[in-house]
Amino acid sequence: MEKYSYRTRGVCSTRMDFEIEGDIIKSLQVMNGCDGNLKGIASIIRNKTIDEVIEALEGIQCGFKKTSCPDQIACALKLYKEQQHAVKG
């Protein structure tokens, strides 16, 4: 299992810590932000593939912001995939 941390941009949460096994998300912890909502999202994405989560969450906006915590999860996972591809590549 691999641990991956992502510093968010443009949202209330500040950091997202993932545990990923292969292409399956095993856990997500989010620092700051809307605690209950983010715990709910973390529960929903547990044991989903990276691509499933990106497809479901990418582009979601929060109010007037061009991003959101769900969108930042998708951004984090896209960056993770790029980094994994570069390492293998």
XYZ file of N, CA and C in Angstrom:
267
model
N 0.857 -1.179 0.000
C 0.000 0.000 0.000
C 0.899 1.237 0.000
N 0.530 2.190 -0.817
C 1.319 3.415 -0.952
C 0.582 4.590 -0.316
N 1.334 5.440 0.364
C 0.770 6.656 0.944
C 1.101 7.820 0.020
N 0.126 8.702 -0.153
C 0.275 9.850 -1.051
C -0.394 11.059 -0.417
N 0.335 12.168 -0.327
C -0.208 13.416 0.226
C -0.271 14.478 -0.856
N -1.308 15.301 -0.773
C -1.539 16.353 -1.756
C -1.925 17.625 -1.021
N -1.260 18.733 -1.348
C -1.610 20.051 -0.800
C -2.661 20.672 -1.709
N -3.810 20.967 -1.146
C -4.912 21.493 -1.938
C -4.680 22.946 -2.348
N -5.461 23.382 -3.326
C -5.377 24.751 -3.835
C -6.786 25.316 -3.987
N -7.024 26.489 -3.409
C -8.270 27.206 -3.645
C -9.481 26.725 -2.863
N -9.259 25.909 -1.824
C -10.366 25.389 -1.016
C -10.030 25.512 0.474
N -11.002 25.226 1.309
C -10.807 25.324 2.760
C -9.903 24.232 3.305
N -9.990 23.028 2.733
C -9.108 21.956 3.194
C -7.675 22.299 2.782
N -6.719 21.764 3.528
C -5.321 22.124 3.272
C -4.461 20.966 2.777
N -4.829 19.733 3.143
C -4.035 18.575 2.724
C -4.932 17.344 2.655
N -4.607 16.482 1.697
C -5.315 15.217 1.548
C -4.292 14.097 1.585
N -4.537 13.134 2.460
C -3.647 11.982 2.599
C -4.382 10.727 2.149
N -3.845 10.094 1.121
C -4.441 8.899 0.542
C -3.612 7.670 0.884
N -4.264 6.532 0.966
C -3.613 5.235 0.925
C -4.177 4.546 -0.305
N -3.267 4.140 -1.202
C -3.667 3.581 -2.486
C -2.959 2.246 -2.675
N -3.727 1.263 -3.099
C -3.169 -0.064 -3.385
C -3.466 -0.383 -4.841
N -2.412 -0.424 -5.657
C -2.615 -0.587 -7.098
C -3.324 0.638 -7.629
N -4.541 0.463 -8.137
C -5.326 1.624 -8.570
C -6.593 1.775 -7.724
N -6.581 1.187 -6.525
C -7.727 1.242 -5.624
C -7.433 2.169 -4.443
N -8.352 3.069 -4.170
C -8.216 3.972 -3.022
C -8.668 3.218 -1.779
N -7.777 3.070 -0.828
C -8.089 2.355 0.407
C -8.548 3.294 1.507
N -8.005 4.518 1.527
C -8.463 5.489 2.521
C -8.095 6.900 2.082
N -8.825 7.854 2.643
C -8.569 9.277 2.432
C -8.823 9.998 3.742
N -7.868 10.817 4.148
C -8.045 11.722 5.280
C -7.793 13.130 4.766
N -8.684 14.056 5.149
C -8.564 15.438 4.697
C -8.387 16.337 5.912
N -7.387 17.211 5.855
C -7.136 18.158 6.924
C -7.893 19.442 6.641
N -8.678 19.869 7.623
C -9.509 21.075 7.555
C -10.660 20.866 6.569
N -11.388 21.893 6.265
C -12.538 21.763 5.385
C -13.778 21.332 6.143
N -14.809 20.945 5.429
C -16.098 20.534 6.007
C -16.000 19.087 6.469
N -15.752 18.916 7.748
C -15.405 17.613 8.314
C -16.395 16.510 7.950
N -17.668 16.704 8.222
C -18.655 15.655 7.954
C -18.762 15.311 6.482
N -18.811 16.331 5.631
C -18.911 16.090 4.191
C -17.694 15.336 3.672
N -16.518 15.736 4.140
C -15.303 15.093 3.648
C -15.159 13.669 4.174
N -15.621 13.419 5.396
C -15.630 12.034 5.896
C -16.598 11.190 5.062
N -17.720 11.771 4.679
C -18.674 11.069 3.827
C -18.086 10.744 2.469
N -17.441 11.713 1.857
C -16.806 11.483 0.551
C -15.736 10.409 0.681
N -14.919 10.485 1.735
C -13.864 9.490 1.951
C -14.462 8.089 2.053
N -15.592 7.974 2.725
C -16.257 6.678 2.859
C -16.778 6.185 1.510
N -17.354 7.077 0.732
C -17.918 6.707 -0.570
C -16.830 6.255 -1.546
N -15.661 6.889 -1.525
C -14.623 6.548 -2.507
C -13.759 5.364 -2.075
N -13.896 4.923 -0.830
C -13.112 3.773 -0.354
C -13.397 2.561 -1.238
N -12.327 1.903 -1.675
C -12.361 0.702 -2.518
C -12.847 0.958 -3.941
N -12.857 2.217 -4.351
C -13.148 2.572 -5.743
C -11.819 2.747 -6.489
N -11.876 2.624 -7.807
C -10.656 2.849 -8.587
C -10.389 4.347 -8.703
N -9.152 4.670 -8.962
C -8.754 6.061 -9.162
C -9.572 6.684 -10.294
N -9.710 5.965 -11.395
C -10.439 6.514 -12.550
C -11.922 6.735 -12.243
N -12.542 5.839 -11.480
C -13.945 6.020 -11.089
C -14.124 7.311 -10.300
N -13.191 7.554 -9.377
C -13.296 8.730 -8.514
C -13.037 10.003 -9.308
N -12.048 9.988 -10.168
C -11.773 11.163 -11.006
C -13.006 11.494 -11.849
N -13.575 10.483 -12.481
C -14.748 10.705 -13.337
C -15.922 11.289 -12.550
N -16.118 10.818 -11.328
C -17.258 11.268 -10.523
C -17.068 12.668 -9.948
N -15.834 13.055 -9.617
C -15.616 14.284 -8.843
C -15.008 15.450 -9.624
N -14.371 15.172 -10.742
C -13.687 16.223 -11.496
C -14.653 17.300 -11.968
N -14.288 18.556 -11.747
C -15.054 19.688 -12.248
C -16.134 20.215 -11.319
N -16.342 19.567 -10.178
C -17.342 20.064 -9.234
C -16.842 21.380 -8.635
N -17.712 22.372 -8.603
C -17.350 23.678 -8.057
C -18.021 23.892 -6.702
N -17.418 24.754 -5.895
C -17.960 25.118 -4.584
C -18.322 26.600 -4.624
N -19.619 26.881 -4.679
C -20.054 28.277 -4.721
C -19.446 29.003 -5.902
N -18.786 30.121 -5.630
C -18.189 30.944 -6.685
C -16.789 30.478 -7.079
N -16.241 29.516 -6.362
C -14.881 29.023 -6.647
C -14.895 28.142 -7.894
N -13.766 28.082 -8.573
C -13.653 27.246 -9.766
C -13.265 25.815 -9.418
N -13.154 25.518 -8.136
C -12.804 24.178 -7.680
C -13.602 23.885 -6.413
N -13.383 22.728 -5.847
C -14.036 22.311 -4.613
C -13.176 21.221 -3.996
N -13.506 20.797 -2.798
C -12.768 19.676 -2.208
C -12.916 18.407 -3.055
N -14.128 18.071 -3.541
C -14.208 16.911 -4.427
C -13.354 17.068 -5.693
N -13.375 18.249 -6.291
C -12.545 18.497 -7.472
C -11.066 18.378 -7.122
N -10.676 18.826 -5.937
C -9.279 18.713 -5.513
C -8.884 17.250 -5.311
N -9.815 16.401 -4.886
C -9.538 14.963 -4.805
C -9.222 14.440 -6.206
N -10.033 14.842 -7.188
C -9.785 14.427 -8.571
C -8.440 14.953 -9.063
N -8.116 16.205 -8.761
C -6.823 16.782 -9.155
C -5.676 16.003 -8.528
N -5.813 15.679 -7.254
C -4.774 14.919 -6.546
C -4.557 13.568 -7.207
N -5.641 12.896 -7.539
C -5.525 11.567 -8.131
C -4.980 11.616 -9.551
N -5.323 12.655 -10.304
C -4.745 12.818 -11.639
C -3.234 13.029 -11.544
N -2.802 13.856 -10.598
C -1.374 14.086 -10.402
C -0.677 12.799 -9.960
N -1.307 12.060 -9.066
C -0.761 10.773 -8.620
C -0.556 9.844 -9.821
N -1.562 9.756 -10.690
C -1.445 8.899 -11.876
C -0.299 9.354 -12.779
N -0.166 10.668 -12.975
C 0.925 11.200 -13.801
C 2.278 10.836 -13.203
N 2.406 10.975 -11.895
C 3.665 10.652 -11.226
C 3.974 9.156 -11.336
N 2.959 8.321 -11.203
C 3.160 6.877 -11.318
C 3.576 6.507 -12.735
N 2.953 7.147 -13.709
C 3.284 6.888 -15.115
C 4.725 7.302 -15.408
N 5.152 8.446 -14.862
C 6.516 8.943 -15.078
C 7.538 7.998 -14.462
N 7.225 7.437 -13.294
C 8.143 6.522 -12.614
C 8.274 5.230 -13.399
N 7.147 4.729 -13.926
C 7.143 3.462 -14.654
C 7.631 3.621 -16.088
N 7.523 4.851 -16.576
C 7.673 5.103 -17.916
C 8.757 5.234 -18.774
